[in-house]
Structure formats: structure tokens, C-alpha cells
Coordinates of C-alpha atoms in Angstrom, one line a residue:
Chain H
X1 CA 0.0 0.0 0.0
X2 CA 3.0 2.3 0.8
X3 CA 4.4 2.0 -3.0
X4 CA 1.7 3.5 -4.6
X5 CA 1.7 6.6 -2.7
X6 CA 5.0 6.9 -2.6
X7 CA 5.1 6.8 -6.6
X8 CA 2.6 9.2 -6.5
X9 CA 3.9 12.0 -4.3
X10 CA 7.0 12.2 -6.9
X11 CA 4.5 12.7 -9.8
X12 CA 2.7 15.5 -7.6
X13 CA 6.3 17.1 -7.0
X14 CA 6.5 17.3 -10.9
X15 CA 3.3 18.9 -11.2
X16 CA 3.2 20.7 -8.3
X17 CA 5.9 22.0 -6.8
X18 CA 4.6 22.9 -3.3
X19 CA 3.5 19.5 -2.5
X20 CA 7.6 18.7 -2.2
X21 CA 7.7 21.4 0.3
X22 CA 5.2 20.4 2.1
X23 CA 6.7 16.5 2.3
X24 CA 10.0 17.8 2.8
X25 CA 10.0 20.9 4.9
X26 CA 11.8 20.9 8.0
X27 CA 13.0 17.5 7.7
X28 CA 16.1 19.1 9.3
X29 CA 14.3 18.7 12.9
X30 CA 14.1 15.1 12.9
X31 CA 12.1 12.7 14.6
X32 CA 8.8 13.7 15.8
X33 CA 8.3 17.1 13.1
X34 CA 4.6 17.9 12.2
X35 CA 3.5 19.8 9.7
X36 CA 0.5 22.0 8.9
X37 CA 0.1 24.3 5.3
X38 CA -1.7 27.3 4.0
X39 CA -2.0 28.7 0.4
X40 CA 1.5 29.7 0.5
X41 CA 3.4 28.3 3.5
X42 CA 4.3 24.6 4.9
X43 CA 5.1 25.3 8.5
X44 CA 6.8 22.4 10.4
X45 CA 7.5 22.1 13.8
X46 CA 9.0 20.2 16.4
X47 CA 8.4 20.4 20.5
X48 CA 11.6 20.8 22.8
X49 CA 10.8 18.7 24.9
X50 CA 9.0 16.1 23.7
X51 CA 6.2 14.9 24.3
X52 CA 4.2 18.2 25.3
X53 CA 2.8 17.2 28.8
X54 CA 0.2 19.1 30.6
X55 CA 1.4 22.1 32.4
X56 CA 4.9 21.6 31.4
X57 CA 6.3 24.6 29.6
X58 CA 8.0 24.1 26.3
X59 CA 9.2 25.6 22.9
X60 CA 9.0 24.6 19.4
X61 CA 11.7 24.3 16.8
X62 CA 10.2 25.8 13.4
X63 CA 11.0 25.8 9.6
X64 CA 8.7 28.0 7.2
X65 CA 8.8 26.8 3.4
X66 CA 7.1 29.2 0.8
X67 CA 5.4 27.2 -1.7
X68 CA 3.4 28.0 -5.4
X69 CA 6.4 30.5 -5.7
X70 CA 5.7 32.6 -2.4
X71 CA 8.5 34.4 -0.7
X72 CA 10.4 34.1 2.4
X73 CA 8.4 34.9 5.3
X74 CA 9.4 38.2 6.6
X75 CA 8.1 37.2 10.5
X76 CA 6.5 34.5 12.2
X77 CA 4.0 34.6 15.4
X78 CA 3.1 31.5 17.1
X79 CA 0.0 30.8 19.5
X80 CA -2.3 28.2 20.3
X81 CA -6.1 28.2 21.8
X82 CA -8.6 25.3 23.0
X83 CA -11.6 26.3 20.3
X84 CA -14.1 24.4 22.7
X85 CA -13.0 25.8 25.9
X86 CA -12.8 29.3 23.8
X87 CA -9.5 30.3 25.8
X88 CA -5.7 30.3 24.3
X89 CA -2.7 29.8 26.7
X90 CA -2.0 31.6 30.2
X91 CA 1.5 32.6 28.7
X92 CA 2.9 34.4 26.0
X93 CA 5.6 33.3 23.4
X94 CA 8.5 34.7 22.4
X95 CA 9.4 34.1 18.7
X96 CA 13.0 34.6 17.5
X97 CA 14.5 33.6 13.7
X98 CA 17.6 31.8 13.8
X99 CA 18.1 31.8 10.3
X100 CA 15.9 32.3 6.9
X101 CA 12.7 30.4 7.6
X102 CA 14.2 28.8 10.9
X103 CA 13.1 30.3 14.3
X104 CA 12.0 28.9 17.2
X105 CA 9.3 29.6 19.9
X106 CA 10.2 30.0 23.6
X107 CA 7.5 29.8 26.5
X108 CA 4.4 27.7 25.5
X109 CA 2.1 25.9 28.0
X110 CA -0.8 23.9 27.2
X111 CA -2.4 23.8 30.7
X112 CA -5.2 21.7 29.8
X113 CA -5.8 18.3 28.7
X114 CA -7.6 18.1 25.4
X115 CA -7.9 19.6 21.8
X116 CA -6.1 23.1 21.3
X117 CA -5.0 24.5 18.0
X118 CA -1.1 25.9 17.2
X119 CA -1.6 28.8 15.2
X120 CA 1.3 30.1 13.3
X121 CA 0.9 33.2 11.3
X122 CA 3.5 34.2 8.4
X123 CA 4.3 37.7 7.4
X124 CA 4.8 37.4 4.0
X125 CA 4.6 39.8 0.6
X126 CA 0.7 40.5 1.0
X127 CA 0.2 40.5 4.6
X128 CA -0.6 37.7 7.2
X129 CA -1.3 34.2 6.5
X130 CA -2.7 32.1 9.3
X131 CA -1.5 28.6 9.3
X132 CA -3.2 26.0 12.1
X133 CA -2.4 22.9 13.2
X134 CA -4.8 20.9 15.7
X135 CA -3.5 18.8 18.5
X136 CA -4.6 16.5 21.0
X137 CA -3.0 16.7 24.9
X138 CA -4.1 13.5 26.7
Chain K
X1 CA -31.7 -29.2 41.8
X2 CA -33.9 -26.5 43.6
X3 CA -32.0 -26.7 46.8
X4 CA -28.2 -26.8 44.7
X5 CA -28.8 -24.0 42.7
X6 CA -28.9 -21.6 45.8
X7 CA -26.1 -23.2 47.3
X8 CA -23.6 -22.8 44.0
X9 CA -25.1 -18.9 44.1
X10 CA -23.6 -18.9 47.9
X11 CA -20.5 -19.9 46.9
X12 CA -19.3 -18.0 43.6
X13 CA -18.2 -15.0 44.3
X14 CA -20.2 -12.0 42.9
X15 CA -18.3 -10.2 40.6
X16 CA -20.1 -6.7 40.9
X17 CA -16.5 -4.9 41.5
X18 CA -15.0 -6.3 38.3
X19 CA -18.0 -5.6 35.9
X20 CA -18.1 -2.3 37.6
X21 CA -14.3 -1.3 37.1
X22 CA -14.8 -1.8 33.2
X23 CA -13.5 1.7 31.9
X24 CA -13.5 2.3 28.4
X25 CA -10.3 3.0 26.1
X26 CA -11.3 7.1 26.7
X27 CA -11.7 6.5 30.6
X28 CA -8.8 4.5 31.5
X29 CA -6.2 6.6 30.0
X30 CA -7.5 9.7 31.3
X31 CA -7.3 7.9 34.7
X32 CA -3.6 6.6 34.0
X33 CA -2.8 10.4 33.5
X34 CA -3.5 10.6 37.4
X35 CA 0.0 8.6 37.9
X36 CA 2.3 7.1 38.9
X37 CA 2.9 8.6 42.4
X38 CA 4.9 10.3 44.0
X39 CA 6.3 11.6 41.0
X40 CA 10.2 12.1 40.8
X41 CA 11.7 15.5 42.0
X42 CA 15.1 16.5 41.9
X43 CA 15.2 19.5 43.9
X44 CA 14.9 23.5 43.3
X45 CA 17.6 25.2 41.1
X46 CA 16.5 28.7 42.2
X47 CA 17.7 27.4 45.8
X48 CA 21.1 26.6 46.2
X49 CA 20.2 24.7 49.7
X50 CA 17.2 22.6 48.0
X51 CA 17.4 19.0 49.1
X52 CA 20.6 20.0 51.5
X53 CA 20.1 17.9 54.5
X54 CA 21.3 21.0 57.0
X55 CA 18.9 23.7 55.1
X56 CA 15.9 21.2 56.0
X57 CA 16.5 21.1 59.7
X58 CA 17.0 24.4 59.9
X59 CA 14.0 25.3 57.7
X60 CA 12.0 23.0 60.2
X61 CA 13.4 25.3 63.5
X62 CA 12.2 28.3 61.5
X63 CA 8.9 26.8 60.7
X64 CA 7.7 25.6 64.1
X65 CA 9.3 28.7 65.6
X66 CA 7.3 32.0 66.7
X67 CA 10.3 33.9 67.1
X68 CA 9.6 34.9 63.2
X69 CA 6.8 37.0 64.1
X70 CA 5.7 40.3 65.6
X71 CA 4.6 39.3 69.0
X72 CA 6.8 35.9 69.6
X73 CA 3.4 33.6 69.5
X74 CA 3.1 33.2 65.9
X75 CA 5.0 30.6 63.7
X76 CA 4.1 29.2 59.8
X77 CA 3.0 26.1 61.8
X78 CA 0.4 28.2 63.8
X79 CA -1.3 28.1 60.3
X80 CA 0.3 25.3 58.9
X81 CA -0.6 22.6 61.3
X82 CA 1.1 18.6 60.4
X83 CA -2.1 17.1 62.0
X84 CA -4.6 19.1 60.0
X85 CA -2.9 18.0 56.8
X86 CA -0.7 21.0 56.9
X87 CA -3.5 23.3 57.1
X88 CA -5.3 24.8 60.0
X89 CA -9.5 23.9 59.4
X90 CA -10.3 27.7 59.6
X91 CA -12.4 29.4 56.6
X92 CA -9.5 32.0 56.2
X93 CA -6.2 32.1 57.6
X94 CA -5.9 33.1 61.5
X95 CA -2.4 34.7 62.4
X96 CA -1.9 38.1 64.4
X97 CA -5.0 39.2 62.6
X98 CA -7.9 37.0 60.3
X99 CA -6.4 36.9 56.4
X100 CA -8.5 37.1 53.4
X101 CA -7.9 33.4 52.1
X102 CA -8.0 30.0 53.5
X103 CA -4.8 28.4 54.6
X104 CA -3.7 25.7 51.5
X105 CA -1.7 22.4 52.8
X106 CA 1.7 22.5 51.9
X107 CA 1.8 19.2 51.1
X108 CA 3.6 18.4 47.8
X109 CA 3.8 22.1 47.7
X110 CA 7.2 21.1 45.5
X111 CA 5.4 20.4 42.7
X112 CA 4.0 23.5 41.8
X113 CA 5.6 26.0 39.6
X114 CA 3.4 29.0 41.0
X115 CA 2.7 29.5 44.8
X116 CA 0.4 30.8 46.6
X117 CA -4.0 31.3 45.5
X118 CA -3.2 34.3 43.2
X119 CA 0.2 32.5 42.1
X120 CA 2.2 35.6 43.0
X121 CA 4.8 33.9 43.8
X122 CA 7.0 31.7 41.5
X123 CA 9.3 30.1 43.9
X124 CA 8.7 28.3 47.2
X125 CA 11.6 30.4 48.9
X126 CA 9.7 33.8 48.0
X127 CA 6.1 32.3 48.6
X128 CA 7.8 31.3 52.2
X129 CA 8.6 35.7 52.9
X130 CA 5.5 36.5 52.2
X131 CA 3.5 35.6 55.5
X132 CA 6.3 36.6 57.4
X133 CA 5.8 40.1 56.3
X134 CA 2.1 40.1 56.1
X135 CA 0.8 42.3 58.8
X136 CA -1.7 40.0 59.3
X137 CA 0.2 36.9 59.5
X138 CA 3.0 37.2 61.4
X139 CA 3.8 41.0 60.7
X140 CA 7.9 41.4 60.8
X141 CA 10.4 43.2 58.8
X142 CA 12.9 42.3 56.8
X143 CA 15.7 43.6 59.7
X144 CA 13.9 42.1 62.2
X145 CA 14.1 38.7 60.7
X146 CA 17.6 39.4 60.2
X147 CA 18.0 40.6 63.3
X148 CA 16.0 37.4 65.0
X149 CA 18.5 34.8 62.8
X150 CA 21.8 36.9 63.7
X151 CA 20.7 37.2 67.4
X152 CA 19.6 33.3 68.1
X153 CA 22.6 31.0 69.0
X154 CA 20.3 28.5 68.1
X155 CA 19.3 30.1 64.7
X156 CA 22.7 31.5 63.7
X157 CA 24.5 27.9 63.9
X158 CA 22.1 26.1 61.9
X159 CA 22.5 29.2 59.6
X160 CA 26.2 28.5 59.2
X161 CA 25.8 25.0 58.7
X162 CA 23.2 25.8 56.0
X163 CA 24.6 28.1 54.2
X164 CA 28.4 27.5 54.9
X165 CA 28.6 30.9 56.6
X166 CA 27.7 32.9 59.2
X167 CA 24.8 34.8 58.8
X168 CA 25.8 38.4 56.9
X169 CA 25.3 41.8 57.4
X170 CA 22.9 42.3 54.8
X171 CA 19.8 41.9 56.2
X172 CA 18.0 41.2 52.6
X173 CA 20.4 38.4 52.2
X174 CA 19.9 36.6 55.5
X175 CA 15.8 37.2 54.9
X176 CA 16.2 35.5 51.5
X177 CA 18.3 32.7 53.0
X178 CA 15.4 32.5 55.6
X179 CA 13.1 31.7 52.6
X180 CA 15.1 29.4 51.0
X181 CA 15.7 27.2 54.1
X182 CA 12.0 27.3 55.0
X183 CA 11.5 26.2 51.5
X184 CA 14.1 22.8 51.7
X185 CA 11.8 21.9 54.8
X186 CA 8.5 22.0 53.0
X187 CA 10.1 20.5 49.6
X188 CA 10.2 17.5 52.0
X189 CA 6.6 17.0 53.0
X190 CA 4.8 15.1 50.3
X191 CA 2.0 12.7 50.3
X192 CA 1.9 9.2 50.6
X193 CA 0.2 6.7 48.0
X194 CA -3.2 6.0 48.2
X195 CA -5.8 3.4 47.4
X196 CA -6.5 5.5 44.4
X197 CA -2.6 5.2 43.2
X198 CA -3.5 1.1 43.7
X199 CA -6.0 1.2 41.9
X200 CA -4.6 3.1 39.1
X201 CA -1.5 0.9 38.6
X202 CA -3.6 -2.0 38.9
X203 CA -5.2 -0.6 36.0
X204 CA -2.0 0.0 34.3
X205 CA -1.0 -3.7 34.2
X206 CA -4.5 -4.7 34.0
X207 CA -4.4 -6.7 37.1
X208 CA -8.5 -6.9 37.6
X209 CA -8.6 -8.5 41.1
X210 CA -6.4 -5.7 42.5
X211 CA -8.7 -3.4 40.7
X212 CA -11.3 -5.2 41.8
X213 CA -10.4 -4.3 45.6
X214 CA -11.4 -0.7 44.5
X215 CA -14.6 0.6 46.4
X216 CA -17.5 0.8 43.6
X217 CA -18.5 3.9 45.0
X218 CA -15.0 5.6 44.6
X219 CA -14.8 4.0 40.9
X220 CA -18.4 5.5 40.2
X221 CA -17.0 8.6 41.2
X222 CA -13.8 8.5 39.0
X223 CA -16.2 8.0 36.1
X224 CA -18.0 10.9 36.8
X225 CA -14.2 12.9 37.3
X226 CA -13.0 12.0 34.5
X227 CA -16.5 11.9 32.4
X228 CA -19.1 14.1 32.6
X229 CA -17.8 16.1 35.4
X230 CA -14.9 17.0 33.5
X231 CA -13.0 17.6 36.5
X232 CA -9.7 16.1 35.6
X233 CA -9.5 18.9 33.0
X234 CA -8.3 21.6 35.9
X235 CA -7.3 19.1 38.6
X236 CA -5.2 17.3 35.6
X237 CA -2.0 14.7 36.1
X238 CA -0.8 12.7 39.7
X239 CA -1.4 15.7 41.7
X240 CA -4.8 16.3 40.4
X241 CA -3.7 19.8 39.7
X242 CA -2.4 21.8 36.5
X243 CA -0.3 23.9 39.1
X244 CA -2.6 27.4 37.3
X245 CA -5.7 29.0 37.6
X246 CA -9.3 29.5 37.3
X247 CA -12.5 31.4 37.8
X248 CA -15.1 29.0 39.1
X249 CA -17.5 31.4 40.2
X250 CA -16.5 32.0 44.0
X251 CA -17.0 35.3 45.5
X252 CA -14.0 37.9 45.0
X253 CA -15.4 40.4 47.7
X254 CA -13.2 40.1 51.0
X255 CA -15.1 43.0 52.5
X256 CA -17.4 46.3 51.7
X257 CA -16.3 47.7 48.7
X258 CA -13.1 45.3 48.6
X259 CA -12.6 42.4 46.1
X260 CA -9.6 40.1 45.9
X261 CA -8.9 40.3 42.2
X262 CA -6.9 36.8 42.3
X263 CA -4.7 36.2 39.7
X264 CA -4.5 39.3 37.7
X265 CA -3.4 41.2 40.7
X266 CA -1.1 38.1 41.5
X267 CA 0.7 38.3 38.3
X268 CA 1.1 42.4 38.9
X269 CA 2.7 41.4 42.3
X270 CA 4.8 39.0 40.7
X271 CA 6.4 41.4 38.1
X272 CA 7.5 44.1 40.6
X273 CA 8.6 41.4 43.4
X274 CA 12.5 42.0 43.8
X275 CA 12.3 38.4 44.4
X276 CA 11.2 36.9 41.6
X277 CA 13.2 34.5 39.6
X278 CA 14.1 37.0 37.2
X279 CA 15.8 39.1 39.8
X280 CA 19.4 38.7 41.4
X281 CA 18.2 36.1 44.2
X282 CA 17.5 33.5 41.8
X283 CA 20.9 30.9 42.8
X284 CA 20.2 29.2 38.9
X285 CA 22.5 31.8 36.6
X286 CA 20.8 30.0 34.0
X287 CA 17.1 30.6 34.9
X288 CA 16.1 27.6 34.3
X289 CA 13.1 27.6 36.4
X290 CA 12.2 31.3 35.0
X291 CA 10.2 30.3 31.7
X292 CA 6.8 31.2 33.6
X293 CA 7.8 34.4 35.6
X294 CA 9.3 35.3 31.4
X295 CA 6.1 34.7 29.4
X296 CA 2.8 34.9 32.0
X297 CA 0.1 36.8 30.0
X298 CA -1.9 39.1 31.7
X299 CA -5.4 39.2 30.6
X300 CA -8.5 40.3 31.5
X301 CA -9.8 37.0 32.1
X302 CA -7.2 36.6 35.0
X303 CA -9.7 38.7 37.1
X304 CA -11.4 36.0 39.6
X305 CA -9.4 33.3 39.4
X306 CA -7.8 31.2 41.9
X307 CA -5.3 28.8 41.8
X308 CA -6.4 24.9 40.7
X309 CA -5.6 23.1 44.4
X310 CA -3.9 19.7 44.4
X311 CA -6.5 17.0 45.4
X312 CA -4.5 14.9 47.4
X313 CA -5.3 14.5 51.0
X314 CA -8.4 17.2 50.3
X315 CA -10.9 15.0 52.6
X316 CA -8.6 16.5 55.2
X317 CA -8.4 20.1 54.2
X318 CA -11.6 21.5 54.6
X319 CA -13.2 24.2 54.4
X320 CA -12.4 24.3 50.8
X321 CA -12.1 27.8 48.1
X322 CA -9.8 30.3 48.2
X323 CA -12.0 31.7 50.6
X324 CA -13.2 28.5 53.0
X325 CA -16.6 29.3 51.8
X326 CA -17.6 25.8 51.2
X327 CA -17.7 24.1 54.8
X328 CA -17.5 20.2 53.6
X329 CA -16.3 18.5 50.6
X330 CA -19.9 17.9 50.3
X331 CA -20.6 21.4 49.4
X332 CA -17.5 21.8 47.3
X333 CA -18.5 19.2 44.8
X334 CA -22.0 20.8 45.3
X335 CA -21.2 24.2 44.2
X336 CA -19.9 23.0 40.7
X337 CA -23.4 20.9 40.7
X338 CA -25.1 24.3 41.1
X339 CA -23.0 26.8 39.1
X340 CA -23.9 30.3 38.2
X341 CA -22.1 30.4 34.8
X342 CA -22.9 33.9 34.6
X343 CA -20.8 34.7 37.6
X344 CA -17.3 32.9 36.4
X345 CA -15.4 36.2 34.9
X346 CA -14.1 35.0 31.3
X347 CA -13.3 35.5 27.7
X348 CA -16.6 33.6 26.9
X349 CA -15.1 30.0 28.1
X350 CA -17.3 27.7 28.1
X351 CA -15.8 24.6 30.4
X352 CA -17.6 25.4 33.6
X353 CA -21.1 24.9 33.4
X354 CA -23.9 23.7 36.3
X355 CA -23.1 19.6 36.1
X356 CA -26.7 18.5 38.2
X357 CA -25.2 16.1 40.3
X358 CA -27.6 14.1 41.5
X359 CA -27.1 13.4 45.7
X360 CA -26.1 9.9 44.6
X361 CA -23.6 10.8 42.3
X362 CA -22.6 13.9 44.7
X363 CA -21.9 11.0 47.4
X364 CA -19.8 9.1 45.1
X365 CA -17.7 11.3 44.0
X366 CA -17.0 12.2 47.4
X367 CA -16.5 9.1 48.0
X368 CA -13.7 8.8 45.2
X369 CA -11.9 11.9 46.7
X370 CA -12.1 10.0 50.3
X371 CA -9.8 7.6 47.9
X372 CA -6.8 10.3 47.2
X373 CA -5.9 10.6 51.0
X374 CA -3.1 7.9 52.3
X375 CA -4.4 5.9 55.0
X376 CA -2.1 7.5 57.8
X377 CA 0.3 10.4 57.0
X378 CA 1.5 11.2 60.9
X379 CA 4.3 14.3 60.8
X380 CA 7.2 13.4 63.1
X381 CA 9.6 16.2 63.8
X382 CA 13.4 15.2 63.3
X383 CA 15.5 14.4 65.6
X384 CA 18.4 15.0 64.3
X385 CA 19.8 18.1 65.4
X386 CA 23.2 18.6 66.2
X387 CA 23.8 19.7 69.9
X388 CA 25.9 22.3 69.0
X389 CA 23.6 24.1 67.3
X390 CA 21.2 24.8 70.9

């Protein structure tokens, strides 16, 4: 069942560039990346530490890959809310680039168990995109 | 046949328990999320005496000692007491005057990561100054403590043993020091497991006749904690809290015209307090511990809310609320039964809303909280003091 799609993602990459981005992007963090897209961004990410645990503070690792010929992101902002609880996090992040579409996030909490939702919106040539990423927290 | 089929009932053992503690996939790993306990702890970086065996005996002195407060009868034990669970069974705390909150237990106290109901604190060691100083608690100064420490054989040896000097000049340091040896003392008090932990590792290795030793009316009352209640959303992980805050709908005013704003004026307090772990006192150069104090949002929302407690041992600790205003545990789980959603202060959150226990189901879910308390947690003072230091 694997070969298939495999054989099938490198036809999409012909066709469609972005879909490589998307399969490839931030491959550099290694085990345990995710990755979430808009129109023009892949956004991939990986917790420090891992697993995210409930009330444990931690930060995320990030790459941001323009795709369908969108530039580099000029800034990134990272949050996360619990849509069903209608609340986001008790604390704020602190975003810093490390390099051109690396950065990394310092000071997220989930504080709850449950379903919350990353948010990650790129700066790029035409204003904000919003990028989100659901998550469970058992 | 007629008489043997009586006689077979007699001696098969009902299996009530066992059909009872079925838990489905959902159930059972929100209930493994309430273990294992105790849970590991390697000491406070922000205190350079954490763990140190001569910081905890004379953290112990301080704490039983009245010497620390304004009129010599007053000690953190007076409000603090080991046979009341580390608590004192009033509605709000009674020291050289009546406080505005009720007295929390200390117990695994070392597992939080902000102290105190409005979380104004971020370290045990500055949590630990506050009373001191409170006008109403024991109402010192930060020369007097000084001066107490420098003045007391007794105090000033166990100081040099402590801290590997003699107690200095500057009275700031020596009230700090004071803070972080109360603080190794109460890092050490920590409660026991409980038939609940049992039960939860016999879940873990699915060892049904252990589980099966469970009371039904505690397990009935688990389902409802982690189910419908919703409970273990706040009072999340093995100490049944998420160590931050929330607005249940408890009454801010402390008097006429007066309200206890909670956390929002907590996390003001915290960002001017010299002694935060941002500040110079903090013994980790690399602030490890600091992430909180760093990124704490403060929002609108933070109006009304009161730190989640820790569930452990809380058959012991009533009255219950930041304020004592419920009287039994009884009318703690009652009062989420019978919420006012229109008085919890929030961004339009929409977790807390009126559950309609029925008295049944009230009863067993007291009777699953009678489940986190060990069955004997006596407090012995140590004996180990050297005689040199009397």
C-alpha cells in the first residue's frame, strides 16, 4: 500500500511544486516534526521537549517553506487556543529567527488536557497568513 | 436441583466490582494520566540549599518557631498545622490578625511551579517571605528577621551550617536565605500513595482482582471525574492539579467595597517582586526555572481566578475555596453541581457549566476523593539536630 503513494507524491512534486515542500520541509528537525500548510506556507515544527505534557512549559523548533512561488516569510508569530474551551494559553511566546525560515518559539504551555489548535501566522509579501495545526493533549 | 442452585449462588463469588471497574479506552487513560505517584523531584535550582540535609533542619526550626513573628506567638506552623494536613481547618487564615484566604496544605507544595491562590509567587523560597511580612500573618520586617536569625545562638548555627557561613550583614540576604531554608523543609513533606494510586497501577497492568479491591463507589465517582464532570481537566495529572488558575465562580469580595482580584493582581505582584526569579536572588544563573515568571500573560480573564488546588489528601483540608466558603467537601463538589455560569469572569469560556449532580452521584464522588488521601500520614519532627547548634 506504501508504494503506490509513494510513486505518487513524486509525480505531484512534478506537477506541483509545493507538494515537495510540504513532504520535505523541515526535515532538518528530525524525529517527531509535524507539519501543517496554508495557500503559501508549509510550517513544520517540532516540540523541545517532547512529548508536550500538561502544564509543562515548552518551545517549538520551526521551519517555514514558501510554496506556489511565495517568498520568504518576513516574520513569524506562534500561539495556540482550545476552540471548545474558547480560551488560548496563560502565557505568551517569544518568537526569534535563527536563520531564513528557521526560528523557534520560547515559552508555551498547554495547561489543559484536550484539543487546542497551534496557530502560526507568516508575514509574507501580501500580509498575514494564518497557518493552524490541531493537536490532541491526553 | 432446587436446593443446589442456591447453594452454587452462595459460593461463587459476585463479581459486581469487576464488571463495575470496566473503563473504556477514553476512561482509563484519562485515569492513567493521574500517575504514577509520588512523582520524581530533583530539587529547586533557584535554591542553592534545596534538598541539602542541613537547610531542611533548619527550615523545620524556622517553621515551628514564633520567634519569626511580631509578638513571639506566631509561627508558619500556627497556620500550617502537620495534624490538619498541613492546614489549620479555619475558613480564612488566623495569624496576628484573620487573612483574606484559607490556609492551602503545603503538602507536595514542591510540585508547583506557582505559589500561593493568586500565584504571586514563583518560587517556594519567595512564597515562604510572604506571611512573614504580612501584617496580618505574622507582621515582621525584613531587619527584624535578620535581626531574630543573627541574634539566636540557636538560629545563627544552623544558619552556618546551611549556608556554609555565618549569617551576613545584609539583612536582605539573610531574609532570602530564611526563605530558601523554609522552602528545603517543606520540599520534604509530600503525600503518601493512596488506594487510588493502587488502583490506578492495577489498571495499568490490568491486574482486575487488584482493581477489583477498588470501592465501587470511589470507581463510580472517578467516572463521573474524568467523564461528565470534566473535573480532571483543571485538577489534571498525579497531583490532580495543573499547578494554574481559574475562575469558578466563587465570591471575590473580602469585605465592603473590597474584592480580591486573584490572579491578575497576582501576576502584577509577581512582576515588581525583587524576588522573583528573574531578579538577582534567583541561585540558577541559567534561569532555568524562570520560563513562567518570562512569558505569564496578563489578561482580563485573570480577574477572579484562583489557583487549581492539588486533590491529594483534600478530605482532610476543609473548608475548601480560596476563601473557606464551602464548609465540607460535600458542598465543594456541590457548588460545581449548582454553578452560576454567569458569575465565572471569562473570555466567553465555556468549560464550567452547572453539572446537576444528583445526591447519589454527589456521594460518590465524594467518596472517590475520600480515595486520594493515604491511609495514615503522621508528621514526626526530626531528631536529628546537632547539639551544638542549641
Amino acid at each position: 500500500m506504501k508504494r503506490p503513494a509513494v510513486a505518487l507524491g513524486g509525480l505531484a512534486a512534478v506537477a506541483i511544486p509545493g507538494i515537495v515542500a510540504a513532504q520535505d520541509c523541515g526535515a532538518a528537525l528530525g524525529a517527531g516534526v509535524a507539519r501543517a500548510e496554508s495557500k503559501s506556507y508549509v510550517v513544520a515544527w517540532r516540540p523541545e521537549p517532547q512529548p508536550i505534557v500538561v502544564s509543562r512549559h515548552f518551545a517549538l523548533e520551526l521551519v517555514v517553506c514558501p510554496k506556489n512561488g511565495a517568498p520568504q516569510p518576513r516574520s513569524l508569530a506562534v500561539d495556540a487556543t482550545m476552540p471548545a474551551h474558547r480560551h488560548g494559553m496563560n502565557y505568551k511566546p517569544a518568537v526569534n529567527a535563527l536563520a531564513e525560515g528557521r526560528y523557534r518559539a520560547d515559552g508555551l504551555m498547554f495547561h489543559m488536557p484536550g484539543r487546542w489548535e497551534f496557530a502560526f501566522d507568516v508575514a509574507g509579501r501580501d500580509g498575514v497568513e494564518r497557518v493552524r495545526a490541531a493537536f490532541d493533549l491526553q | 436441583m432446587a436446593i443446589l442452585a442456591p447453594a452454587l449462588a452462595l459460593a461463587i463469588p459476585a463479581p459486581p466490582a469487576i464488571a463495575q471497574s470496566t473503563l473504556d479506552a477514553a476512561e482509563r487513560a484519562k485515569v492513567l494520566a493521574h500517575g504514577p505517584w509520588p512523582l520524581p523531584w530533583s530539587g529547586d535550582p533557584s535554591n542553592r540549599v534545596s534538598t541539602k540535609h542541613d537547610a531542611i533542619a533548619f527550615g523545620e526550626r524556622l517553621f515551628f518557631d514564633t520567634r519569626l513573628s511580631q509578638n513571639g506567638l506566631v509561627s508558619c506552623a500556627a497556620c500550617h498545622q502537620p495534624k490538619k494536613t498541613w492546614t489549620d481547618g479555619h475558613a480564612r487564615a488566623i495569624g496576628l490578625g484573620v487573612a483574606d484566604r484559607n490556609t492551602p496544605t503545603i503538602a507536595n507544595v514542591r510540585y508547583a511551579h506557582w505559589f500561593g491562590w493568586d500565584g504571586a509567587h514563583d518560587s517556594l523560597w519567595a512564597q515562604s517571605l510572604r506571611p512573614i511580612l504580612d501584617p496580618r500573618e505574622m507582621g515582621m520586617t525584613v531587619e527584624a528577621v535578620a535581626g531574630v536569625v543573627r541574634a539566636t545562638s540557636m538560629f545563627s548555627c544552623h544558619y552556618r551550617k546551611a549556608f556554609g557561613r555565618a549569617p551576613p550583614a545584609d539583612d536582605v540576604a539573610v531574609f532570602v536565605d530564611v526563605g530558601k531554608a523554609l522552602a528545603a523543609f517543606q520540599e520534604t513533606i509530600a503525600t503518601a500513595r493512596t488506594p487510588f494510586d493502587d488502583f490506578r497501577d492495577a489498571l495499568a497492568r490490568n491486574d482486575h482482582s487488584a482493581m477489583a479491591r477498588y470501592p465501587a463507589a470511589a470507581l463510580r465517582g472517578l467516572k463521573l471525574f474524568v467523564g461528565r464532570g470534566q473535573c480532571n481537566v483543571c485538577h489534571a495529572g498525579p497531583a490532580f492539579t495543573n499547578g494554574e488558575f481559574s475562575d469558578i465562580g466563587v465570591g471575590f469580595f473580602v469585605a465592603q467595597g473590597q474584592v480580591d482580584a486573584g490572579r491578575h493582581e497576582g501576576i502584577r505582584k509577581l512582576r515588581t517582586n525583587p524576588f522573583n526569579l528573574l531578579g538577582a536572588w534567583n541561585d540558577d544563573g541559567a534561569r532555568r526555572t524562570a520560563t513562567g515568571t518570562r512569558h505569564v500573560a496578563l489578561e482580563h480573564r485573570n480577574f477572579g481566578e484562583f489557583k487549581v488546588p492539588g486533590l491529594r489528601s483534600v478530605a482532610e483540608t476543609a473548608p475548601y475555596m480560596h476563601n473557606g466558603s464551602a464548609k465540607t467537601l460535600r458542598d465543594a463538589v456541590r457548588h460545581y453541581s449548582e454553578l452560576d455560569p454567569d458569575r465565572v469572569h471569562s473570555d466567553g469560556g465555556q468549560l464550567l457549566k452547572p453539572l446537576r449532580f444528583s445526591d447519589a452521584e454527589i456521594d460518590d464522588l465524594v467518596a472517590f476523593l475520600g480515595t486520594l488521601s493515604a491511609p495514615s500520614q503522621d508528621f514526626r519532627r526530626r531528631q536529628t539536630v546537632e547539639p551544638d547548634c542549641d
